[in-house]
């Protein structure tokens, strides 16, 4: 694997030189006929909030690093449920469109901004980006960039930061996971769910209860202790096995699952909300779905928490990084995670690779709960022709077919895996 990683790095450096990237980074005039092309790049652009038809690949001006930033030639990008919510405008204070989505990527350092230390051109890296990750080139502050282990592929690196940092911080920084505890995690087959299961296995005698769609059970049954169908009465199933409940509940669903999760907590147990996928049911933002999910949330009574010795918490990695300026804390967590990876104790699970031009199909797969592990946008992958019955096919006018509310009720949706 180390040999493969070195070979990939060498190939990418050759690509950078061919496209005039080094000339641009070093301020050269660049007499190459492709010098003009180096100033533009392909990127996935969200033209407005709404359905899949609002996404398309187009040319954008290539960014250059500012002071304290790195310029990265992107090889792979992570796709998360938060990206689907961004597309719908289903988040607090959404940015203005048009915009380039995406919050994590991997690639090769192509240029260094002033005062950047610890990195060199040609380094293989993975990074958090405050939007703009789904492009051929990104620039991001050095505090959000981490070197990739030699035997980690670019697709694995793009699947690593969001899922494992989220899982680690919830388990160890918020809930203080220790030997002999028990954890309930929803969407056990998703990127965060698989990261949670792997991290729990690093602590002795931790019992993991997981919920997932039944068709995923065969593939993930060995990653958790007890696995339940997501549509079953998991509360009774958990209590049948552990009458006292569990020590930690990780909830990416919200809605009615909030009350169920709190009811399963042991004394001194911790419930952590890190997503709200129940508020996403259709192709576009739905006020009805939002209101229904919000109404189902059990109203938290502080006196009841006091009497029952229970803890309720929330976690948002993106807010921690980009709004609350905790990049240093996250870097410390990444160091611990990379040590676990190098010790062969954890490994990101990649579901599938998609070309940038296939972003609609990839997003539909995550929306329909079809993935096991992480979906990756491979910047160098050539798109495959669309099938006639593809779920993202648009009409001749460029608009998607109407998605009837009644049909949505029968579709399974992917939980929030940010």
mmCIF file of C-alpha atoms in Angstrom:
data_model
loop_
_atom_site.group_PDB
_atom_site.id
_atom_site.type_symbol
_atom_site.label_atom_id
_atom_site.label_comp_id
_atom_site.label_asym_id
_atom_site.label_seq_id
_atom_site.Cartn_x
_atom_site.Cartn_y
_atom_site.Cartn_z
ATOM 1 C CA UNK A 1 0.000 0.000 0.000
ATOM 2 C CA UNK A 2 2.885 2.384 0.753
ATOM 3 C CA UNK A 3 4.264 1.760 -2.740
ATOM 4 C CA UNK A 4 0.833 2.496 -4.221
ATOM 5 C CA UNK A 5 0.575 5.744 -2.239
ATOM 6 C CA UNK A 6 4.005 6.889 -3.402
ATOM 7 C CA UNK A 7 3.144 6.035 -7.000
ATOM 8 C CA UNK A 8 -0.113 8.034 -6.773
ATOM 9 C CA UNK A 9 1.760 11.016 -5.366
ATOM 10 C CA UNK A 10 4.307 10.874 -8.199
ATOM 11 C CA UNK A 11 1.568 10.670 -10.838
ATOM 12 C CA UNK A 12 -0.230 13.657 -9.357
ATOM 13 C CA UNK A 13 2.938 15.748 -9.216
ATOM 14 C CA UNK A 14 3.480 15.009 -12.898
ATOM 15 C CA UNK A 15 -0.071 16.156 -13.579
ATOM 16 C CA UNK A 16 0.538 19.392 -11.694
ATOM 17 C CA UNK A 17 3.665 20.132 -13.687
ATOM 18 C CA UNK A 18 1.901 19.313 -16.962
ATOM 19 C CA UNK A 19 -0.936 21.718 -16.273
ATOM 20 C CA UNK A 20 1.358 24.552 -15.343
ATOM 21 C CA UNK A 21 0.374 24.492 -11.684
ATOM 22 C CA UNK A 22 3.950 24.765 -10.459
ATOM 23 C CA UNK A 23 4.662 27.648 -12.829
ATOM 24 C CA UNK A 24 1.650 29.506 -11.426
ATOM 25 C CA UNK A 25 2.603 28.713 -7.820
ATOM 26 C CA UNK A 26 6.171 29.920 -8.327
ATOM 27 C CA UNK A 27 5.113 33.043 -10.235
ATOM 28 C CA UNK A 28 6.545 31.906 -13.577
ATOM 29 C CA UNK A 29 5.195 33.283 -16.828
ATOM 30 C CA UNK A 30 4.608 29.769 -18.144
ATOM 31 C CA UNK A 31 5.085 29.625 -21.911
ATOM 32 C CA UNK A 32 3.012 26.436 -22.139
ATOM 33 C CA UNK A 33 -0.062 26.506 -24.433
ATOM 34 C CA UNK A 34 -2.034 25.296 -21.383
ATOM 35 C CA UNK A 35 -0.995 28.209 -19.188
ATOM 36 C CA UNK A 36 -4.397 29.866 -19.632
ATOM 37 C CA UNK A 37 -6.201 26.654 -18.661
ATOM 38 C CA UNK A 38 -4.365 26.581 -15.333
ATOM 39 C CA UNK A 39 -6.372 29.629 -14.243
ATOM 40 C CA UNK A 40 -9.660 27.750 -14.491
ATOM 41 C CA UNK A 41 -10.899 24.515 -12.966
ATOM 42 C CA UNK A 42 -13.886 22.197 -12.967
ATOM 43 C CA UNK A 43 -16.179 22.424 -9.956
ATOM 44 C CA UNK A 44 -19.621 21.296 -8.882
ATOM 45 C CA UNK A 45 -21.764 24.427 -8.662
ATOM 46 C CA UNK A 46 -25.060 24.767 -6.802
ATOM 47 C CA UNK A 47 -26.938 27.459 -8.721
ATOM 48 C CA UNK A 48 -29.802 27.792 -6.215
ATOM 49 C CA UNK A 49 -31.276 25.853 -3.312
ATOM 50 C CA UNK A 50 -33.592 23.027 -4.317
ATOM 51 C CA UNK A 51 -33.555 19.733 -6.183
ATOM 52 C CA UNK A 52 -30.848 17.813 -7.990
ATOM 53 C CA UNK A 53 -31.301 19.933 -11.108
ATOM 54 C CA UNK A 54 -29.639 22.825 -9.247
ATOM 55 C CA UNK A 55 -26.274 21.022 -9.433
ATOM 56 C CA UNK A 56 -23.946 21.014 -12.438
ATOM 57 C CA UNK A 57 -20.245 20.920 -13.225
ATOM 58 C CA UNK A 58 -18.867 24.116 -14.722
ATOM 59 C CA UNK A 59 -15.675 26.153 -14.997
ATOM 60 C CA UNK A 60 -14.661 28.379 -12.101
ATOM 61 C CA UNK A 61 -11.720 30.660 -11.474
ATOM 62 C CA UNK A 62 -8.915 28.755 -9.795
ATOM 63 C CA UNK A 63 -8.180 30.071 -6.275
ATOM 64 C CA UNK A 64 -4.720 31.063 -5.096
ATOM 65 C CA UNK A 65 -3.569 30.676 -1.482
ATOM 66 C CA UNK A 66 -3.731 33.649 0.855
ATOM 67 C CA UNK A 67 -1.468 34.054 3.852
ATOM 68 C CA UNK A 68 -1.609 30.960 6.048
ATOM 69 C CA UNK A 69 -3.335 28.866 3.378
ATOM 70 C CA UNK A 70 -2.427 25.826 1.306
ATOM 71 C CA UNK A 71 -3.441 25.283 -2.311
ATOM 72 C CA UNK A 72 -4.439 21.657 -2.895
ATOM 73 C CA UNK A 73 -4.840 19.831 -6.205
ATOM 74 C CA UNK A 74 -7.857 17.711 -5.259
ATOM 75 C CA UNK A 75 -7.960 13.983 -5.914
ATOM 76 C CA UNK A 76 -11.106 12.988 -3.981
ATOM 77 C CA UNK A 77 -13.942 14.658 -2.049
ATOM 78 C CA UNK A 78 -16.190 13.338 0.709
ATOM 79 C CA UNK A 79 -19.962 13.440 0.305
ATOM 80 C CA UNK A 80 -21.991 13.757 3.517
ATOM 81 C CA UNK A 81 -25.652 14.120 4.383
ATOM 82 C CA UNK A 82 -24.989 17.716 5.410
ATOM 83 C CA UNK A 83 -24.221 18.392 1.725
ATOM 84 C CA UNK A 84 -27.721 17.236 0.831
ATOM 85 C CA UNK A 85 -29.179 19.579 3.450
ATOM 86 C CA UNK A 86 -27.065 22.438 2.092
ATOM 87 C CA UNK A 87 -28.388 21.751 -1.394
ATOM 88 C CA UNK A 88 -31.953 22.072 -0.120
ATOM 89 C CA UNK A 89 -31.148 25.175 1.936
ATOM 90 C CA UNK A 90 -32.267 23.105 4.923
ATOM 91 C CA UNK A 91 -29.693 24.574 7.347
ATOM 92 C CA UNK A 92 -29.469 27.619 9.581
ATOM 93 C CA UNK A 93 -28.189 30.757 7.838
ATOM 94 C CA UNK A 94 -27.387 29.141 4.477
ATOM 95 C CA UNK A 95 -24.790 30.955 2.348
ATOM 96 C CA UNK A 96 -25.715 32.761 -0.832
ATOM 97 C CA UNK A 97 -25.815 30.870 -4.110
ATOM 98 C CA UNK A 98 -24.220 30.127 -6.501
ATOM 99 C CA UNK A 99 -21.700 28.193 -4.422
ATOM 100 C CA UNK A 100 -19.424 25.157 -4.596
ATOM 101 C CA UNK A 101 -20.492 22.591 -1.951
ATOM 102 C CA UNK A 102 -18.309 20.198 0.022
ATOM 103 C CA UNK A 103 -16.424 20.279 3.321
ATOM 104 C CA UNK A 104 -13.610 17.699 3.037
ATOM 105 C CA UNK A 105 -11.147 16.528 0.421
ATOM 106 C CA UNK A 106 -7.783 14.899 -0.195
ATOM 107 C CA UNK A 107 -5.070 15.708 -2.686
ATOM 108 C CA UNK A 108 -1.585 17.099 -3.315
ATOM 109 C CA UNK A 109 -0.171 20.381 -2.015
ATOM 110 C CA UNK A 110 0.396 22.560 -5.064
ATOM 111 C CA UNK A 111 1.363 25.917 -3.523
ATOM 112 C CA UNK A 112 2.000 27.488 -0.124
ATOM 113 C CA UNK A 113 0.733 30.824 1.102
ATOM 114 C CA UNK A 114 2.959 33.165 3.098
ATOM 115 C CA UNK A 115 3.970 32.035 6.605
ATOM 116 C CA UNK A 116 2.891 28.412 6.023
ATOM 117 C CA UNK A 117 5.185 25.947 7.799
ATOM 118 C CA UNK A 118 5.235 22.188 8.161
ATOM 119 C CA UNK A 119 4.163 21.390 4.572
ATOM 120 C CA UNK A 120 5.920 21.207 1.217
ATOM 121 C CA UNK A 121 4.723 21.197 -2.377
ATOM 122 C CA UNK A 122 3.955 17.593 -3.298
ATOM 123 C CA UNK A 123 2.756 16.515 0.170
ATOM 124 C CA UNK A 124 -0.238 14.168 0.189
ATOM 125 C CA UNK A 125 -2.891 15.726 2.434
ATOM 126 C CA UNK A 126 -6.506 15.630 3.552
ATOM 127 C CA UNK A 127 -8.337 18.758 4.644
ATOM 128 C CA UNK A 128 -11.473 20.398 5.930
ATOM 129 C CA UNK A 129 -12.787 23.207 3.728
ATOM 130 C CA UNK A 130 -15.486 25.732 4.581
ATOM 131 C CA UNK A 131 -17.421 24.985 1.361
ATOM 132 C CA UNK A 132 -15.701 24.768 -2.074
ATOM 133 C CA UNK A 133 -14.333 21.219 -1.623
ATOM 134 C CA UNK A 134 -16.019 19.748 -4.727
ATOM 135 C CA UNK A 135 -13.536 21.195 -7.193
ATOM 136 C CA UNK A 136 -10.236 20.392 -8.870
ATOM 137 C CA UNK A 137 -8.384 22.900 -6.672
ATOM 138 C CA UNK A 138 -9.097 24.277 -3.194
ATOM 139 C CA UNK A 139 -7.391 26.656 -0.780
ATOM 140 C CA UNK A 140 -7.817 26.270 2.973
ATOM 141 C CA UNK A 141 -6.022 27.454 6.146
ATOM 142 C CA UNK A 142 -3.096 25.290 7.205
ATOM 143 C CA UNK A 143 -4.759 24.474 10.549
ATOM 144 C CA UNK A 144 -7.380 22.417 8.701
ATOM 145 C CA UNK A 145 -4.855 20.322 6.720
ATOM 146 C CA UNK A 146 -3.333 16.976 7.747
ATOM 147 C CA UNK A 147 -0.741 14.742 6.084
ATOM 148 C CA UNK A 148 -1.953 11.391 4.746
ATOM 149 C CA UNK A 149 -0.253 8.169 5.928
ATOM 150 C CA UNK A 150 1.757 6.471 3.193
ATOM 151 C CA UNK A 151 -0.568 3.469 2.923
ATOM 152 C CA UNK A 152 -3.822 5.461 2.914
ATOM 153 C CA UNK A 153 -5.383 6.018 -0.514
ATOM 154 C CA UNK A 154 -6.812 9.376 -1.573
ATOM 155 C CA UNK A 155 -10.363 7.976 -1.504
ATOM 156 C CA UNK A 156 -9.847 6.669 2.041
ATOM 157 C CA UNK A 157 -8.367 10.020 3.057
ATOM 158 C CA UNK A 158 -11.433 11.863 1.757
ATOM 159 C CA UNK A 159 -13.594 9.478 3.811
ATOM 160 C CA UNK A 160 -11.620 9.976 7.014
ATOM 161 C CA UNK A 161 -11.869 13.490 8.564
ATOM 162 C CA UNK A 162 -15.605 14.179 8.955
ATOM 163 C CA UNK A 163 -16.654 10.681 9.963
ATOM 164 C CA UNK A 164 -13.888 9.752 12.360
ATOM 165 C CA UNK A 165 -13.454 13.137 14.037
ATOM 166 C CA UNK A 166 -17.221 13.322 14.611
ATOM 167 C CA UNK A 167 -17.346 9.784 15.997
ATOM 168 C CA UNK A 168 -14.257 10.225 18.186
ATOM 169 C CA UNK A 169 -15.273 13.535 19.718
ATOM 170 C CA UNK A 170 -18.794 12.357 20.512
ATOM 171 C CA UNK A 171 -17.574 9.137 22.122
ATOM 172 C CA UNK A 172 -14.524 10.370 23.999
ATOM 173 C CA UNK A 173 -14.722 14.162 24.333
ATOM 174 C CA UNK A 174 -18.451 14.459 25.064
ATOM 175 C CA UNK A 175 -19.639 11.081 26.390
ATOM 176 C CA UNK A 176 -16.361 9.896 27.983
ATOM 177 C CA UNK A 177 -16.567 6.319 26.667
ATOM 178 C CA UNK A 178 -14.864 3.833 28.981
ATOM 179 C CA UNK A 179 -14.414 0.096 29.366
ATOM 180 C CA UNK A 180 -17.637 -1.880 29.842
ATOM 181 C CA UNK A 181 -20.010 0.834 28.572
ATOM 182 C CA UNK A 182 -22.781 0.417 25.989
ATOM 183 C CA UNK A 183 -23.580 2.575 22.937
ATOM 184 C CA UNK A 184 -26.637 2.872 20.692
ATOM 185 C CA UNK A 185 -25.883 4.304 17.235
ATOM 186 C CA UNK A 186 -28.393 4.894 14.460
ATOM 187 C CA UNK A 187 -27.455 4.380 10.812
ATOM 188 C CA UNK A 188 -24.816 1.833 11.763
ATOM 189 C CA UNK A 189 -24.068 1.235 8.083
ATOM 190 C CA UNK A 190 -23.274 4.873 7.308
ATOM 191 C CA UNK A 191 -19.920 6.614 7.454
ATOM 192 C CA UNK A 192 -20.207 7.853 11.056
ATOM 193 C CA UNK A 193 -21.908 4.629 12.164
ATOM 194 C CA UNK A 194 -19.019 2.511 10.911
ATOM 195 C CA UNK A 195 -16.488 4.902 12.464
ATOM 196 C CA UNK A 196 -18.314 4.660 15.811
ATOM 197 C CA UNK A 197 -18.288 0.862 15.661
ATOM 198 C CA UNK A 198 -14.551 0.760 14.902
ATOM 199 C CA UNK A 199 -13.646 3.217 17.658
ATOM 200 C CA UNK A 200 -15.763 1.322 20.183
ATOM 201 C CA UNK A 201 -13.804 -1.817 19.335
ATOM 202 C CA UNK A 202 -10.621 -0.106 20.592
ATOM 203 C CA UNK A 203 -12.042 -0.077 24.149
ATOM 204 C CA UNK A 204 -12.472 -3.393 26.014
ATOM 205 C CA UNK A 205 -15.951 -4.822 26.569
ATOM 206 C CA UNK A 206 -17.967 -2.072 24.884
ATOM 207 C CA UNK A 207 -21.399 -3.226 23.691
ATOM 208 C CA UNK A 208 -22.638 -1.560 20.498
ATOM 209 C CA UNK A 209 -26.328 -1.559 19.572
ATOM 210 C CA UNK A 210 -26.952 -0.445 15.990
ATOM 211 C CA UNK A 211 -29.957 0.249 13.772
ATOM 212 C CA UNK A 212 -29.783 -0.008 9.981
ATOM 213 C CA UNK A 213 -31.870 -0.944 6.954
ATOM 214 C CA UNK A 214 -32.310 -4.711 6.791
ATOM 215 C CA UNK A 215 -30.501 -5.117 3.458
ATOM 216 C CA UNK A 216 -27.295 -3.809 5.105
ATOM 217 C CA UNK A 217 -27.311 -6.281 7.969
ATOM 218 C CA UNK A 218 -25.269 -9.009 6.298
ATOM 219 C CA UNK A 219 -22.518 -6.561 5.358
ATOM 220 C CA UNK A 220 -22.181 -4.867 8.766
ATOM 221 C CA UNK A 221 -23.287 -7.575 11.227
ATOM 222 C CA UNK A 222 -19.729 -8.158 12.460
ATOM 223 C CA UNK A 223 -19.098 -4.487 13.214
ATOM 224 C CA UNK A 224 -21.659 -4.188 16.036
ATOM 225 C CA UNK A 225 -22.736 -6.386 18.945
ATOM 226 C CA UNK A 226 -26.491 -6.233 18.343
ATOM 227 C CA UNK A 227 -28.097 -5.070 15.085
ATOM 228 C CA UNK A 228 -31.758 -4.114 14.625
ATOM 229 C CA UNK A 229 -33.880 -3.156 11.652
ATOM 230 C CA UNK A 230 -34.346 0.604 11.587
ATOM 231 C CA UNK A 231 -38.122 0.164 11.281
ATOM 232 C CA UNK A 232 -38.397 -2.246 14.239
ATOM 233 C CA UNK A 233 -39.188 -1.302 17.841
ATOM 234 C CA UNK A 234 -35.547 -0.964 18.794
ATOM 235 C CA UNK A 235 -36.379 0.397 22.273
ATOM 236 C CA UNK A 236 -37.950 -2.888 23.328
ATOM 237 C CA UNK A 237 -35.190 -4.870 21.604
ATOM 238 C CA UNK A 238 -32.493 -2.982 23.509
ATOM 239 C CA UNK A 239 -34.321 -3.329 26.833
ATOM 240 C CA UNK A 240 -34.801 -7.044 26.227
ATOM 241 C CA UNK A 241 -31.028 -7.408 26.080
ATOM 242 C CA UNK A 242 -30.111 -4.683 28.590
ATOM 243 C CA UNK A 243 -32.969 -3.908 30.976
ATOM 244 C CA UNK A 244 -31.218 -0.789 32.298
ATOM 245 C CA UNK A 245 -30.703 0.637 28.817
ATOM 246 C CA UNK A 246 -27.437 2.068 27.462
ATOM 247 C CA UNK A 247 -24.763 4.533 28.524
ATOM 248 C CA UNK A 248 -24.538 6.516 25.282
ATOM 249 C CA UNK A 249 -27.078 7.284 22.538
ATOM 250 C CA UNK A 250 -25.830 8.837 19.273
ATOM 251 C CA UNK A 251 -28.838 10.255 17.401
ATOM 252 C CA UNK A 252 -28.607 11.483 13.808
ATOM 253 C CA UNK A 253 -32.371 11.223 13.230
ATOM 254 C CA UNK A 254 -34.083 13.582 15.709
ATOM 255 C CA UNK A 255 -37.901 13.729 15.764
ATOM 256 C CA UNK A 256 -39.536 10.918 17.718
ATOM 257 C CA UNK A 257 -36.150 9.216 18.197
ATOM 258 C CA UNK A 258 -35.116 11.933 20.646
ATOM 259 C CA UNK A 259 -37.625 10.791 23.254
ATOM 260 C CA UNK A 260 -36.824 7.139 22.572
ATOM 261 C CA UNK A 261 -33.119 7.782 23.021
ATOM 262 C CA UNK A 262 -33.588 9.623 26.303
ATOM 263 C CA UNK A 263 -35.809 6.814 27.602
ATOM 264 C CA UNK A 264 -33.022 4.296 26.938
ATOM 265 C CA UNK A 265 -30.349 6.129 28.928
ATOM 266 C CA UNK A 266 -28.993 4.639 32.120
ATOM 267 C CA UNK A 267 -28.376 6.975 35.068
ATOM 268 C CA UNK A 268 -25.367 9.179 34.195
ATOM 269 C CA UNK A 269 -25.908 8.284 30.530
ATOM 270 C CA UNK A 270 -25.375 10.755 27.686
ATOM 271 C CA UNK A 271 -27.645 11.418 24.701
ATOM 272 C CA UNK A 272 -25.970 13.282 21.806
ATOM 273 C CA UNK A 273 -27.854 14.785 18.868
ATOM 274 C CA UNK A 274 -25.636 15.276 15.824
ATOM 275 C CA UNK A 275 -28.140 15.452 12.989
ATOM 276 C CA UNK A 276 -31.796 15.735 12.010
ATOM 277 C CA UNK A 277 -32.372 13.585 8.945
ATOM 278 C CA UNK A 278 -36.036 13.055 9.821
ATOM 279 C CA UNK A 279 -36.556 16.633 8.676
ATOM 280 C CA UNK A 280 -35.506 15.582 5.160
ATOM 281 C CA UNK A 281 -38.088 13.492 3.314
ATOM 282 C CA UNK A 282 -38.396 14.803 -0.236
ATOM 283 C CA UNK A 283 -36.285 16.208 -3.018
ATOM 284 C CA UNK A 284 -36.602 19.787 -1.796
ATOM 285 C CA UNK A 285 -37.014 21.494 1.553
ATOM 286 C CA UNK A 286 -40.397 20.731 3.106
ATOM 287 C CA UNK A 287 -41.921 22.905 5.803
ATOM 288 C CA UNK A 288 -44.373 20.092 6.619
ATOM 289 C CA UNK A 289 -41.552 17.593 7.228
ATOM 290 C CA UNK A 290 -39.682 20.123 9.363
ATOM 291 C CA UNK A 291 -42.761 20.924 11.444
ATOM 292 C CA UNK A 292 -43.684 17.255 11.869
ATOM 293 C CA UNK A 293 -40.204 16.298 13.016
ATOM 294 C CA UNK A 294 -39.953 19.285 15.360
ATOM 295 C CA UNK A 295 -43.346 18.467 16.885
ATOM 296 C CA UNK A 296 -42.207 14.894 17.597
ATOM 297 C CA UNK A 297 -39.157 16.037 19.551
ATOM 298 C CA UNK A 298 -39.717 15.437 23.238
ATOM 299 C CA UNK A 299 -39.542 18.721 25.100
ATOM 300 C CA UNK A 300 -36.605 18.509 27.484
ATOM 301 C CA UNK A 301 -37.413 19.175 31.132
ATOM 302 C CA UNK A 302 -34.273 20.149 33.106
ATOM 303 C CA UNK A 303 -35.882 19.012 36.343
ATOM 304 C CA UNK A 304 -36.493 15.565 34.844
ATOM 305 C CA UNK A 305 -32.871 15.385 33.711
ATOM 306 C CA UNK A 306 -31.813 16.301 37.233
ATOM 307 C CA UNK A 307 -34.035 13.667 38.823
ATOM 308 C CA UNK A 308 -32.980 10.922 36.405
ATOM 309 C CA UNK A 309 -29.271 11.819 36.303
ATOM 310 C CA UNK A 310 -29.164 12.064 32.514
ATOM 311 C CA UNK A 311 -27.108 14.231 30.169
ATOM 312 C CA UNK A 312 -28.305 15.659 26.841
ATOM 313 C CA UNK A 313 -25.804 17.175 24.412
ATOM 314 C CA UNK A 314 -25.344 18.256 20.814
ATOM 315 C CA UNK A 315 -22.411 18.075 18.417
ATOM 316 C CA UNK A 316 -21.668 19.858 15.135
ATOM 317 C CA UNK A 317 -18.126 19.422 13.810
ATOM 318 C CA UNK A 318 -18.459 22.131 11.158
ATOM 319 C CA UNK A 319 -19.604 24.713 13.704
ATOM 320 C CA UNK A 320 -16.764 23.661 16.001
ATOM 321 C CA UNK A 321 -14.237 24.224 13.224
ATOM 322 C CA UNK A 322 -15.500 27.234 11.325
ATOM 323 C CA UNK A 323 -17.650 29.175 13.796
ATOM 324 C CA UNK A 324 -16.152 28.358 17.180
ATOM 325 C CA UNK A 325 -12.471 28.312 16.119
ATOM 326 C CA UNK A 326 -11.531 24.969 17.647
ATOM 327 C CA UNK A 327 -9.172 23.888 14.878
ATOM 328 C CA UNK A 328 -6.401 23.208 17.400
ATOM 329 C CA UNK A 329 -8.635 20.847 19.373
ATOM 330 C CA UNK A 330 -9.622 18.998 16.204
ATOM 331 C CA UNK A 331 -5.960 18.699 15.163
ATOM 332 C CA UNK A 332 -5.202 16.947 18.452
ATOM 333 C CA UNK A 333 -8.034 14.516 17.755
ATOM 334 C CA UNK A 334 -6.740 13.908 14.222
ATOM 335 C CA UNK A 335 -3.301 13.049 15.629
ATOM 336 C CA UNK A 336 -4.886 10.408 17.871
ATOM 337 C CA UNK A 337 -6.971 9.031 15.008
ATOM 338 C CA UNK A 338 -3.978 8.776 12.684
ATOM 339 C CA UNK A 339 -2.105 6.861 15.379
ATOM 340 C CA UNK A 340 -5.039 4.439 15.553
ATOM 341 C CA UNK A 341 -5.018 4.137 11.754
ATOM 342 C CA UNK A 342 -1.261 3.477 11.666
ATOM 343 C CA UNK A 343 -1.788 0.818 14.341
ATOM 344 C CA UNK A 344 -4.336 -0.894 12.021
ATOM 345 C CA UNK A 345 -7.139 -0.387 14.555
ATOM 346 C CA UNK A 346 -9.393 1.762 12.334
ATOM 347 C CA UNK A 347 -9.895 2.090 8.587
ATOM 348 C CA UNK A 348 -12.398 4.242 6.657
ATOM 349 C CA UNK A 349 -15.092 2.345 4.766
ATOM 350 C CA UNK A 350 -15.584 3.600 1.189
ATOM 351 C CA UNK A 351 -18.936 2.702 -0.370
ATOM 352 C CA UNK A 352 -18.342 3.853 -3.953
ATOM 353 C CA UNK A 353 -16.529 6.317 -6.213
ATOM 354 C CA UNK A 354 -18.311 8.847 -8.450
ATOM 355 C CA UNK A 355 -17.156 11.365 -11.039
ATOM 356 C CA UNK A 356 -17.883 15.037 -10.411
ATOM 357 C CA UNK A 357 -20.420 14.838 -13.241
ATOM 358 C CA UNK A 358 -22.177 12.021 -11.338
ATOM 359 C CA UNK A 359 -22.796 14.097 -8.208
ATOM 360 C CA UNK A 360 -26.576 13.907 -8.706
ATOM 361 C CA UNK A 361 -26.511 10.118 -8.767
ATOM 362 C CA UNK A 362 -24.233 10.014 -5.741
ATOM 363 C CA UNK A 363 -26.455 12.370 -3.797
ATOM 364 C CA UNK A 364 -29.530 10.321 -4.698
ATOM 365 C CA UNK A 365 -27.816 7.172 -3.382
ATOM 366 C CA UNK A 366 -27.139 8.757 -0.018
ATOM 367 C CA UNK A 367 -30.679 10.188 0.038
ATOM 368 C CA UNK A 368 -32.139 6.726 -0.579
ATOM 369 C CA UNK A 369 -30.074 5.089 2.166
ATOM 370 C CA UNK A 370 -28.243 2.939 -0.348
ATOM 371 C CA UNK A 371 -24.668 3.318 0.913
ATOM 372 C CA UNK A 372 -22.554 1.315 3.319
ATOM 373 C CA UNK A 373 -19.771 3.646 4.410
ATOM 374 C CA UNK A 374 -18.726 6.813 2.605
ATOM 375 C CA UNK A 375 -19.498 8.029 -0.917
ATOM 376 C CA UNK A 376 -16.548 9.681 -2.649
ATOM 377 C CA UNK A 377 -16.358 12.091 -5.576
ATOM 378 C CA UNK A 378 -13.259 11.074 -7.559
ATOM 379 C CA UNK A 379 -12.069 14.163 -9.431
ATOM 380 C CA UNK A 380 -10.168 12.137 -12.036
ATOM 381 C CA UNK A 381 -12.887 9.552 -12.668
ATOM 382 C CA UNK A 382 -14.615 9.657 -16.049
ATOM 383 C CA UNK A 383 -18.423 9.711 -15.831
ATOM 384 C CA UNK A 384 -20.379 6.693 -17.006
ATOM 385 C CA UNK A 385 -23.426 7.089 -19.289
ATOM 386 C CA UNK A 386 -26.712 7.491 -17.424
ATOM 387 C CA UNK A 387 -29.131 4.587 -17.518
ATOM 388 C CA UNK A 388 -32.546 5.291 -19.009
ATOM 389 C CA UNK A 389 -34.302 4.789 -15.691
ATOM 390 C CA UNK A 390 -31.754 6.660 -13.609
ATOM 391 C CA UNK A 391 -33.211 8.380 -10.560
ATOM 392 C CA UNK A 392 -31.605 11.722 -11.432
ATOM 393 C CA UNK A 393 -32.766 11.899 -15.041
ATOM 394 C CA UNK A 394 -34.183 15.278 -15.952
ATOM 395 C CA UNK A 395 -36.748 16.285 -18.532
ATOM 396 C CA UNK A 396 -35.845 17.959 -21.825
ATOM 397 C CA UNK A 397 -36.564 21.284 -20.189
ATOM 398 C CA UNK A 398 -33.899 20.514 -17.580
ATOM 399 C CA UNK A 399 -36.366 20.166 -14.707
ATOM 400 C CA UNK A 400 -36.868 17.078 -12.604
ATOM 401 C CA UNK A 401 -40.060 15.104 -12.524
ATOM 402 C CA UNK A 402 -42.367 16.058 -9.690
ATOM 403 C CA UNK A 403 -41.771 13.993 -6.563
ATOM 404 C CA UNK A 404 -45.158 13.229 -5.041
ATOM 405 C CA UNK A 405 -45.415 13.488 -1.287
ATOM 406 C CA UNK A 406 -47.221 10.176 -1.067
ATOM 407 C CA UNK A 407 -44.350 8.404 -2.783
ATOM 408 C CA UNK A 408 -41.833 9.941 -0.403
ATOM 409 C CA UNK A 409 -43.507 8.359 2.587
ATOM 410 C CA UNK A 410 -42.524 4.941 1.294
ATOM 411 C CA UNK A 411 -38.884 5.812 0.606
ATOM 412 C CA UNK A 412 -36.150 5.183 3.155
ATOM 413 C CA UNK A 413 -33.890 8.147 3.683
ATOM 414 C CA UNK A 414 -30.282 8.357 4.758
ATOM 415 C CA UNK A 415 -29.597 9.802 8.245
ATOM 416 C CA UNK A 416 -27.487 12.889 8.791
ATOM 417 C CA UNK A 417 -23.877 11.659 8.753
ATOM 418 C CA UNK A 418 -22.075 14.900 9.311
#
